[in-house]
């Protein structure tokens, strides 16, 4: 395993929530951190779009493909394939419920999405059941357990499970049903966010402009937005622009570095932005290297980077709900 290496000093990022104890597997021994000098200047880039709306019609199918590609040589191959099955089911149910999601009125008059309202909607219950029915057909013990667990719950218990998932407060009894509850929440939130037109006036917001969710990861974008950093919502898949010269959590502009597991001349696909002022980090993925990267899929596949950063004393901020469930689910 390569050492963590540090490059330039743009912005790190920290969100509100820390992963719960035990959410990640035990740290792998042998990681260490080295630093290289910061990059002193930045070249001005193109004018950013304030936000990039998700495209639910293609997002989940593309994620499933990316997960299977990453699983080909990953230590967590079985887990990545399980989440790929979830993404397949999400793509199928999204096509079925697209018009219903558009008509559901999930957004308020100001175009804001209140995530905690979603589990109370009959449409969320329907989406959860449809996802479970499709996962039940997958030839996988983990998928079968997940489907049985969710389908065995009554509506009220299922709603309570979804609220715990949103709050990052899952219990031992939620072990198998939580991934499907999470997938159903993401499905509705993404469909609603595709319709939102938030007003963004600055490039320093740390929360999603649609649902106020934390950033899951950041990406460096391509084509017309090349070189610009966008934060990606952990809940609704909205992306919003954030400047690259200060920490997205504490706004410090001095103690931020890029960290990676690769010692290479070229900038790697997966890095993390760490902040020595608040000791938190946000992953940064470079879409100019792999256009088909998916924030959720690549986040799961780069778990070793999380482990190394944790051992180096940094804490993760925005939580990937599928990642938080990994430690429990992998042992099921």
mmCIF file of C-alpha atoms in Angstrom:
data_model
loop_
_atom_site.group_PDB
_atom_site.id
_atom_site.type_symbol
_atom_site.label_atom_id
_atom_site.label_comp_id
_atom_site.label_asym_id
_atom_site.label_seq_id
_atom_site.Cartn_x
_atom_site.Cartn_y
_atom_site.Cartn_z
ATOM 1 C CA UNK A 1 0.000 0.000 0.000
ATOM 2 C CA UNK A 2 1.373 3.411 -0.906
ATOM 3 C CA UNK A 3 1.935 6.188 1.576
ATOM 4 C CA UNK A 4 -0.438 9.108 1.827
ATOM 5 C CA UNK A 5 1.061 11.996 -0.096
ATOM 6 C CA UNK A 6 0.094 15.644 0.131
ATOM 7 C CA UNK A 7 0.169 18.242 -2.614
ATOM 8 C CA UNK A 8 -1.198 21.765 -3.106
ATOM 9 C CA UNK A 9 -3.228 23.902 -0.757
ATOM 10 C CA UNK A 10 -6.675 24.691 -2.016
ATOM 11 C CA UNK A 11 -9.717 23.876 0.109
ATOM 12 C CA UNK A 12 -10.534 20.951 2.303
ATOM 13 C CA UNK A 13 -13.945 20.290 3.523
ATOM 14 C CA UNK A 14 -15.713 19.231 6.606
ATOM 15 C CA UNK A 15 -19.368 18.626 7.027
ATOM 16 C CA UNK A 16 -21.540 18.381 10.068
ATOM 17 C CA UNK A 17 -21.629 14.682 10.800
ATOM 18 C CA UNK A 18 -18.950 12.248 11.788
ATOM 19 C CA UNK A 19 -19.302 8.569 10.915
ATOM 20 C CA UNK A 20 -20.538 6.514 13.840
ATOM 21 C CA UNK A 21 -18.059 4.378 15.709
ATOM 22 C CA UNK A 22 -17.716 1.006 14.039
ATOM 23 C CA UNK A 23 -19.098 2.256 10.727
ATOM 24 C CA UNK A 24 -15.799 1.570 8.963
ATOM 25 C CA UNK A 25 -13.744 -1.617 9.194
ATOM 26 C CA UNK A 26 -10.644 -1.489 11.440
ATOM 27 C CA UNK A 27 -7.826 0.624 10.065
ATOM 28 C CA UNK A 28 -5.264 -1.192 7.956
ATOM 29 C CA UNK A 29 -1.804 -0.891 9.554
ATOM 30 C CA UNK A 30 1.081 0.637 7.715
ATOM 31 C CA UNK A 31 -0.299 3.941 6.468
ATOM 32 C CA UNK A 32 1.796 7.065 6.871
ATOM 33 C CA UNK A 33 1.517 10.621 5.622
ATOM 34 C CA UNK A 34 4.078 12.662 3.733
ATOM 35 C CA UNK A 35 3.742 16.230 2.481
ATOM 36 C CA UNK A 36 4.954 18.131 -0.551
ATOM 37 C CA UNK A 37 5.075 21.907 -1.013
ATOM 38 C CA UNK A 38 1.789 23.662 -1.735
ATOM 39 C CA UNK A 39 0.949 25.060 -5.141
ATOM 40 C CA UNK A 40 1.342 28.826 -4.749
ATOM 41 C CA UNK A 41 -1.137 30.098 -7.350
ATOM 42 C CA UNK A 42 -4.255 29.100 -9.235
ATOM 43 C CA UNK A 43 -5.086 29.957 -12.815
ATOM 44 C CA UNK A 44 -8.530 31.575 -13.161
ATOM 45 C CA UNK A 45 -11.037 29.114 -14.566
ATOM 46 C CA UNK A 46 -14.341 29.343 -16.436
ATOM 47 C CA UNK A 47 -17.436 30.950 -14.969
ATOM 48 C CA UNK A 48 -19.198 28.251 -12.921
ATOM 49 C CA UNK A 49 -22.779 27.116 -13.012
ATOM 50 C CA UNK A 50 -24.144 27.616 -9.508
ATOM 51 C CA UNK A 51 -25.475 24.075 -9.361
ATOM 52 C CA UNK A 52 -25.706 20.932 -11.480
ATOM 53 C CA UNK A 53 -29.056 19.171 -11.198
ATOM 54 C CA UNK A 54 -29.045 15.354 -11.079
ATOM 55 C CA UNK A 55 -30.296 13.366 -14.064
ATOM 56 C CA UNK A 56 -32.196 10.470 -12.503
ATOM 57 C CA UNK A 57 -33.080 8.918 -15.864
ATOM 58 C CA UNK A 58 -29.431 7.965 -16.391
ATOM 59 C CA UNK A 59 -27.758 8.370 -12.987
ATOM 60 C CA UNK A 60 -28.560 5.017 -11.389
ATOM 61 C CA UNK A 61 -27.845 2.875 -14.449
ATOM 62 C CA UNK A 62 -24.514 4.661 -14.889
ATOM 63 C CA UNK A 63 -23.715 4.081 -11.211
ATOM 64 C CA UNK A 64 -24.410 0.361 -11.541
ATOM 65 C CA UNK A 65 -21.991 0.134 -14.472
ATOM 66 C CA UNK A 66 -19.310 2.048 -12.584
ATOM 67 C CA UNK A 67 -19.712 -0.122 -9.474
ATOM 68 C CA UNK A 68 -19.241 -3.300 -11.494
ATOM 69 C CA UNK A 69 -16.208 -1.834 -13.210
ATOM 70 C CA UNK A 70 -14.674 -0.935 -9.843
ATOM 71 C CA UNK A 71 -15.583 -4.320 -8.353
ATOM 72 C CA UNK A 72 -13.461 -6.146 -10.919
ATOM 73 C CA UNK A 73 -10.294 -5.663 -8.844
ATOM 74 C CA UNK A 74 -11.555 -4.372 -5.494
ATOM 75 C CA UNK A 75 -11.158 -5.887 -2.035
ATOM 76 C CA UNK A 76 -14.802 -4.999 -1.340
ATOM 77 C CA UNK A 77 -16.024 -6.566 -4.575
ATOM 78 C CA UNK A 78 -19.061 -8.319 -3.062
ATOM 79 C CA UNK A 79 -20.262 -5.143 -1.372
ATOM 80 C CA UNK A 80 -19.769 -3.074 -4.539
ATOM 81 C CA UNK A 81 -21.771 -5.623 -6.522
ATOM 82 C CA UNK A 82 -24.544 -5.543 -3.910
ATOM 83 C CA UNK A 83 -24.782 -1.747 -4.216
ATOM 84 C CA UNK A 84 -24.740 -2.215 -8.012
ATOM 85 C CA UNK A 85 -27.827 -4.416 -7.665
ATOM 86 C CA UNK A 86 -29.449 -1.626 -5.642
ATOM 87 C CA UNK A 87 -28.588 0.863 -8.383
ATOM 88 C CA UNK A 88 -30.085 -1.461 -11.016
ATOM 89 C CA UNK A 89 -33.285 -1.606 -8.983
ATOM 90 C CA UNK A 90 -33.268 2.168 -8.506
ATOM 91 C CA UNK A 91 -32.949 2.672 -12.266
ATOM 92 C CA UNK A 92 -35.877 0.329 -12.881
ATOM 93 C CA UNK A 93 -38.133 1.886 -10.234
ATOM 94 C CA UNK A 94 -37.173 5.402 -11.322
ATOM 95 C CA UNK A 95 -38.489 4.691 -14.805
ATOM 96 C CA UNK A 96 -41.687 3.294 -13.332
ATOM 97 C CA UNK A 97 -42.311 6.152 -10.875
ATOM 98 C CA UNK A 98 -40.846 9.111 -12.752
ATOM 99 C CA UNK A 99 -44.162 10.846 -13.420
ATOM 100 C CA UNK A 100 -45.410 10.137 -9.895
ATOM 101 C CA UNK A 101 -42.263 11.644 -8.392
ATOM 102 C CA UNK A 102 -42.676 14.733 -10.555
ATOM 103 C CA UNK A 103 -46.277 15.091 -9.406
ATOM 104 C CA UNK A 104 -45.640 14.300 -5.740
ATOM 105 C CA UNK A 105 -44.891 17.873 -4.724
ATOM 106 C CA UNK A 106 -41.825 16.979 -2.675
ATOM 107 C CA UNK A 107 -40.486 20.529 -3.035
ATOM 108 C CA UNK A 108 -41.970 23.371 -1.016
ATOM 109 C CA UNK A 109 -43.043 26.710 -2.502
ATOM 110 C CA UNK A 110 -39.473 27.974 -2.346
ATOM 111 C CA UNK A 111 -38.174 24.921 -4.224
ATOM 112 C CA UNK A 112 -36.579 23.382 -1.141
ATOM 113 C CA UNK A 113 -36.635 19.663 -0.352
ATOM 114 C CA UNK A 114 -37.342 18.670 3.262
ATOM 115 C CA UNK A 115 -35.814 15.204 3.489
ATOM 116 C CA UNK A 116 -37.568 14.199 6.712
ATOM 117 C CA UNK A 117 -40.942 14.528 4.971
ATOM 118 C CA UNK A 118 -40.143 11.852 2.406
ATOM 119 C CA UNK A 119 -40.647 8.706 4.555
ATOM 120 C CA UNK A 120 -44.202 9.820 5.389
ATOM 121 C CA UNK A 121 -45.200 9.894 1.717
ATOM 122 C CA UNK A 122 -47.128 6.890 0.329
ATOM 123 C CA UNK A 123 -44.898 7.228 -2.730
ATOM 124 C CA UNK A 124 -41.811 6.527 -0.609
ATOM 125 C CA UNK A 125 -43.455 3.399 0.804
ATOM 126 C CA UNK A 126 -44.275 2.272 -2.729
ATOM 127 C CA UNK A 127 -40.733 2.926 -3.925
ATOM 128 C CA UNK A 128 -39.269 0.986 -0.994
ATOM 129 C CA UNK A 129 -41.500 -2.025 -1.661
ATOM 130 C CA UNK A 130 -40.780 -1.981 -5.398
ATOM 131 C CA UNK A 131 -37.045 -1.856 -4.726
ATOM 132 C CA UNK A 132 -37.304 -4.752 -2.282
ATOM 133 C CA UNK A 133 -39.274 -6.853 -4.767
ATOM 134 C CA UNK A 134 -36.629 -6.335 -7.426
ATOM 135 C CA UNK A 135 -33.738 -7.014 -5.052
ATOM 136 C CA UNK A 136 -35.458 -10.222 -3.930
ATOM 137 C CA UNK A 137 -34.964 -11.613 -7.438
ATOM 138 C CA UNK A 138 -31.180 -11.144 -7.300
ATOM 139 C CA UNK A 139 -29.124 -14.293 -6.754
ATOM 140 C CA UNK A 140 -27.406 -13.027 -3.614
ATOM 141 C CA UNK A 141 -27.869 -13.951 0.069
ATOM 142 C CA UNK A 142 -27.316 -10.322 1.085
ATOM 143 C CA UNK A 143 -29.950 -9.130 -1.378
ATOM 144 C CA UNK A 144 -32.448 -11.743 -0.207
ATOM 145 C CA UNK A 145 -31.956 -10.767 3.443
ATOM 146 C CA UNK A 146 -32.358 -7.078 2.619
ATOM 147 C CA UNK A 147 -35.575 -7.685 0.705
ATOM 148 C CA UNK A 148 -37.118 -9.925 3.373
ATOM 149 C CA UNK A 149 -36.210 -7.483 6.132
ATOM 150 C CA UNK A 150 -37.833 -4.489 4.469
ATOM 151 C CA UNK A 151 -40.931 -6.301 3.213
ATOM 152 C CA UNK A 152 -41.580 -7.724 6.698
ATOM 153 C CA UNK A 153 -42.023 -4.226 8.171
ATOM 154 C CA UNK A 154 -45.340 -2.418 8.401
ATOM 155 C CA UNK A 155 -45.551 1.116 7.031
ATOM 156 C CA UNK A 156 -44.966 2.819 10.372
ATOM 157 C CA UNK A 157 -41.921 0.733 11.234
ATOM 158 C CA UNK A 158 -40.540 1.221 7.741
ATOM 159 C CA UNK A 159 -40.986 4.984 8.064
ATOM 160 C CA UNK A 160 -39.180 4.977 11.417
ATOM 161 C CA UNK A 161 -36.310 3.034 9.842
ATOM 162 C CA UNK A 162 -35.991 5.628 7.083
ATOM 163 C CA UNK A 163 -35.854 8.446 9.620
ATOM 164 C CA UNK A 164 -33.062 6.649 11.480
ATOM 165 C CA UNK A 165 -31.164 6.253 8.220
ATOM 166 C CA UNK A 166 -31.510 9.980 7.550
ATOM 167 C CA UNK A 167 -30.309 10.763 11.053
ATOM 168 C CA UNK A 168 -27.384 8.340 10.896
ATOM 169 C CA UNK A 169 -28.808 6.467 13.881
ATOM 170 C CA UNK A 170 -29.348 2.941 12.584
ATOM 171 C CA UNK A 171 -29.685 0.131 15.118
ATOM 172 C CA UNK A 172 -28.610 -3.499 15.106
ATOM 173 C CA UNK A 173 -32.097 -4.584 14.040
ATOM 174 C CA UNK A 174 -31.836 -2.293 10.998
ATOM 175 C CA UNK A 175 -28.949 -4.350 9.649
ATOM 176 C CA UNK A 176 -30.569 -5.715 6.502
ATOM 177 C CA UNK A 177 -33.418 -3.320 5.752
ATOM 178 C CA UNK A 178 -31.462 -0.069 5.977
ATOM 179 C CA UNK A 179 -29.731 -0.263 2.552
ATOM 180 C CA UNK A 180 -33.098 -0.492 0.795
ATOM 181 C CA UNK A 181 -34.579 2.292 2.914
ATOM 182 C CA UNK A 182 -31.576 4.409 1.972
ATOM 183 C CA UNK A 183 -31.972 3.551 -1.714
ATOM 184 C CA UNK A 184 -35.661 4.516 -1.684
ATOM 185 C CA UNK A 185 -34.884 7.832 0.011
ATOM 186 C CA UNK A 186 -32.187 8.601 -2.532
ATOM 187 C CA UNK A 187 -34.526 7.710 -5.386
ATOM 188 C CA UNK A 188 -37.220 10.190 -4.341
ATOM 189 C CA UNK A 189 -34.774 12.889 -3.273
ATOM 190 C CA UNK A 190 -32.945 12.697 -6.601
ATOM 191 C CA UNK A 191 -36.178 12.870 -8.580
ATOM 192 C CA UNK A 192 -37.290 15.916 -6.621
ATOM 193 C CA UNK A 193 -33.888 17.603 -6.894
ATOM 194 C CA UNK A 194 -33.981 17.249 -10.675
ATOM 195 C CA UNK A 195 -36.914 19.697 -10.654
ATOM 196 C CA UNK A 196 -35.374 22.226 -8.247
ATOM 197 C CA UNK A 197 -33.960 25.558 -9.363
ATOM 198 C CA UNK A 198 -32.102 26.848 -6.311
ATOM 199 C CA UNK A 199 -30.711 30.355 -6.185
ATOM 200 C CA UNK A 200 -26.989 30.282 -5.446
ATOM 201 C CA UNK A 201 -25.169 33.566 -4.999
ATOM 202 C CA UNK A 202 -21.811 32.465 -3.590
ATOM 203 C CA UNK A 203 -19.283 29.713 -4.126
ATOM 204 C CA UNK A 204 -18.730 28.984 -0.443
ATOM 205 C CA UNK A 205 -21.849 27.072 0.652
ATOM 206 C CA UNK A 206 -21.075 23.834 2.475
ATOM 207 C CA UNK A 207 -24.647 22.456 2.400
ATOM 208 C CA UNK A 208 -26.759 21.332 -0.544
ATOM 209 C CA UNK A 209 -28.795 24.254 -1.926
ATOM 210 C CA UNK A 210 -31.766 21.928 -2.516
ATOM 211 C CA UNK A 211 -32.042 19.791 0.642
ATOM 212 C CA UNK A 212 -29.402 21.213 3.029
ATOM 213 C CA UNK A 213 -27.642 17.841 3.028
ATOM 214 C CA UNK A 214 -23.880 17.557 3.569
ATOM 215 C CA UNK A 215 -21.397 17.104 0.759
ATOM 216 C CA UNK A 216 -20.498 13.480 0.117
ATOM 217 C CA UNK A 217 -17.446 14.179 -2.055
ATOM 218 C CA UNK A 218 -16.166 16.840 -4.432
ATOM 219 C CA UNK A 219 -15.314 16.487 -8.106
ATOM 220 C CA UNK A 220 -13.195 18.416 -10.547
ATOM 221 C CA UNK A 221 -15.379 18.726 -13.613
ATOM 222 C CA UNK A 222 -14.797 18.544 -17.364
ATOM 223 C CA UNK A 223 -15.582 20.422 -20.596
ATOM 224 C CA UNK A 224 -17.185 23.845 -19.992
ATOM 225 C CA UNK A 225 -16.721 23.506 -16.235
ATOM 226 C CA UNK A 226 -13.196 22.099 -16.467
ATOM 227 C CA UNK A 227 -11.124 22.633 -13.354
ATOM 228 C CA UNK A 228 -14.034 23.822 -11.232
ATOM 229 C CA UNK A 229 -14.811 22.045 -7.996
ATOM 230 C CA UNK A 230 -18.347 20.869 -7.307
ATOM 231 C CA UNK A 231 -19.601 19.386 -4.061
ATOM 232 C CA UNK A 232 -22.034 16.466 -4.378
ATOM 233 C CA UNK A 233 -24.964 16.034 -2.017
ATOM 234 C CA UNK A 234 -25.004 12.858 0.046
ATOM 235 C CA UNK A 235 -28.806 12.637 -0.247
ATOM 236 C CA UNK A 236 -30.216 14.075 -3.498
ATOM 237 C CA UNK A 237 -27.215 13.979 -5.890
ATOM 238 C CA UNK A 238 -27.304 17.721 -6.528
ATOM 239 C CA UNK A 239 -23.878 19.242 -7.196
ATOM 240 C CA UNK A 240 -22.986 22.837 -6.390
ATOM 241 C CA UNK A 241 -19.944 24.957 -7.083
ATOM 242 C CA UNK A 242 -17.477 25.703 -4.325
ATOM 243 C CA UNK A 243 -14.273 27.689 -4.703
ATOM 244 C CA UNK A 244 -11.024 25.758 -4.394
ATOM 245 C CA UNK A 245 -9.137 28.143 -2.146
ATOM 246 C CA UNK A 246 -10.673 27.624 1.268
ATOM 247 C CA UNK A 247 -12.006 24.888 3.533
ATOM 248 C CA UNK A 248 -15.663 24.192 2.915
ATOM 249 C CA UNK A 249 -16.275 23.670 6.619
ATOM 250 C CA UNK A 250 -14.240 26.184 8.591
ATOM 251 C CA UNK A 251 -13.337 28.480 5.659
ATOM 252 C CA UNK A 252 -9.634 28.351 6.508
ATOM 253 C CA UNK A 253 -7.446 29.026 3.481
ATOM 254 C CA UNK A 254 -4.047 28.202 4.956
ATOM 255 C CA UNK A 255 -4.114 24.684 6.377
ATOM 256 C CA UNK A 256 -5.550 22.776 3.432
ATOM 257 C CA UNK A 257 -3.685 20.058 1.506
ATOM 258 C CA UNK A 258 -4.389 17.360 -1.061
ATOM 259 C CA UNK A 259 -3.707 13.830 0.179
ATOM 260 C CA UNK A 260 -3.544 10.606 -1.794
ATOM 261 C CA UNK A 261 -2.292 7.033 -1.537
ATOM 262 C CA UNK A 262 -0.311 7.304 -4.752
ATOM 263 C CA UNK A 263 3.168 8.700 -5.261
ATOM 264 C CA UNK A 264 2.984 9.669 -8.895
ATOM 265 C CA UNK A 265 3.989 12.501 -11.160
ATOM 266 C CA UNK A 266 0.402 12.924 -12.298
ATOM 267 C CA UNK A 267 -2.450 13.908 -10.016
ATOM 268 C CA UNK A 268 -4.353 10.715 -9.072
ATOM 269 C CA UNK A 269 -8.039 10.054 -9.693
ATOM 270 C CA UNK A 270 -8.859 9.845 -5.964
ATOM 271 C CA UNK A 271 -7.559 12.406 -3.499
ATOM 272 C CA UNK A 272 -8.740 14.007 -0.286
ATOM 273 C CA UNK A 273 -8.686 17.627 0.763
ATOM 274 C CA UNK A 274 -7.593 17.820 4.391
ATOM 275 C CA UNK A 275 -7.766 20.831 6.669
ATOM 276 C CA UNK A 276 -5.223 21.170 9.462
ATOM 277 C CA UNK A 277 -7.313 23.914 11.067
ATOM 278 C CA UNK A 278 -10.362 21.707 11.740
ATOM 279 C CA UNK A 279 -8.803 18.251 11.082
ATOM 280 C CA UNK A 280 -11.487 17.102 8.674
ATOM 281 C CA UNK A 281 -11.417 15.952 5.068
ATOM 282 C CA UNK A 282 -13.488 15.651 1.933
ATOM 283 C CA UNK A 283 -12.585 13.372 -0.962
ATOM 284 C CA UNK A 284 -11.888 14.918 -4.356
ATOM 285 C CA UNK A 285 -12.359 12.922 -7.581
ATOM 286 C CA UNK A 286 -11.024 14.106 -10.940
ATOM 287 C CA UNK A 287 -13.572 13.636 -13.725
ATOM 288 C CA UNK A 288 -11.030 14.766 -16.290
ATOM 289 C CA UNK A 289 -9.332 11.399 -15.705
ATOM 290 C CA UNK A 290 -12.439 9.177 -15.676
ATOM 291 C CA UNK A 291 -15.495 10.849 -17.124
ATOM 292 C CA UNK A 292 -17.746 7.983 -16.008
ATOM 293 C CA UNK A 293 -16.845 8.230 -12.326
ATOM 294 C CA UNK A 294 -19.792 8.243 -9.922
ATOM 295 C CA UNK A 295 -19.475 10.037 -6.565
ATOM 296 C CA UNK A 296 -21.173 7.241 -4.601
ATOM 297 C CA UNK A 297 -19.451 4.373 -6.412
ATOM 298 C CA UNK A 298 -15.977 5.885 -6.352
ATOM 299 C CA UNK A 299 -16.422 6.852 -2.714
ATOM 300 C CA UNK A 300 -17.133 3.240 -1.770
ATOM 301 C CA UNK A 301 -14.247 1.945 -3.854
ATOM 302 C CA UNK A 302 -11.737 4.355 -2.280
ATOM 303 C CA UNK A 303 -12.301 3.163 1.293
ATOM 304 C CA UNK A 304 -8.558 2.643 1.829
ATOM 305 C CA UNK A 305 -8.097 6.390 1.551
ATOM 306 C CA UNK A 306 -10.626 6.879 4.380
ATOM 307 C CA UNK A 307 -8.755 4.382 6.521
ATOM 308 C CA UNK A 308 -5.421 6.091 5.934
ATOM 309 C CA UNK A 309 -6.818 9.531 6.701
ATOM 310 C CA UNK A 310 -8.472 8.280 9.871
ATOM 311 C CA UNK A 311 -5.185 6.810 11.030
ATOM 312 C CA UNK A 312 -3.509 10.141 10.284
ATOM 313 C CA UNK A 313 -5.928 11.940 12.596
ATOM 314 C CA UNK A 314 -8.466 13.405 10.166
ATOM 315 C CA UNK A 315 -12.214 12.867 10.425
ATOM 316 C CA UNK A 316 -14.638 12.378 7.607
ATOM 317 C CA UNK A 317 -17.490 14.832 7.253
ATOM 318 C CA UNK A 318 -20.378 14.043 4.886
ATOM 319 C CA UNK A 319 -21.369 10.413 5.299
ATOM 320 C CA UNK A 320 -22.066 7.885 2.546
ATOM 321 C CA UNK A 321 -25.028 5.952 3.947
ATOM 322 C CA UNK A 322 -24.005 2.821 2.035
ATOM 323 C CA UNK A 323 -20.508 3.091 3.504
ATOM 324 C CA UNK A 324 -21.804 3.579 7.048
ATOM 325 C CA UNK A 325 -23.736 0.329 6.702
ATOM 326 C CA UNK A 326 -20.786 -1.604 5.290
ATOM 327 C CA UNK A 327 -19.241 -2.764 8.561
ATOM 328 C CA UNK A 328 -22.511 -4.255 9.772
ATOM 329 C CA UNK A 329 -23.784 -5.589 6.468
ATOM 330 C CA UNK A 330 -20.516 -7.182 5.384
ATOM 331 C CA UNK A 331 -20.647 -9.463 8.377
ATOM 332 C CA UNK A 332 -24.239 -10.547 7.798
#
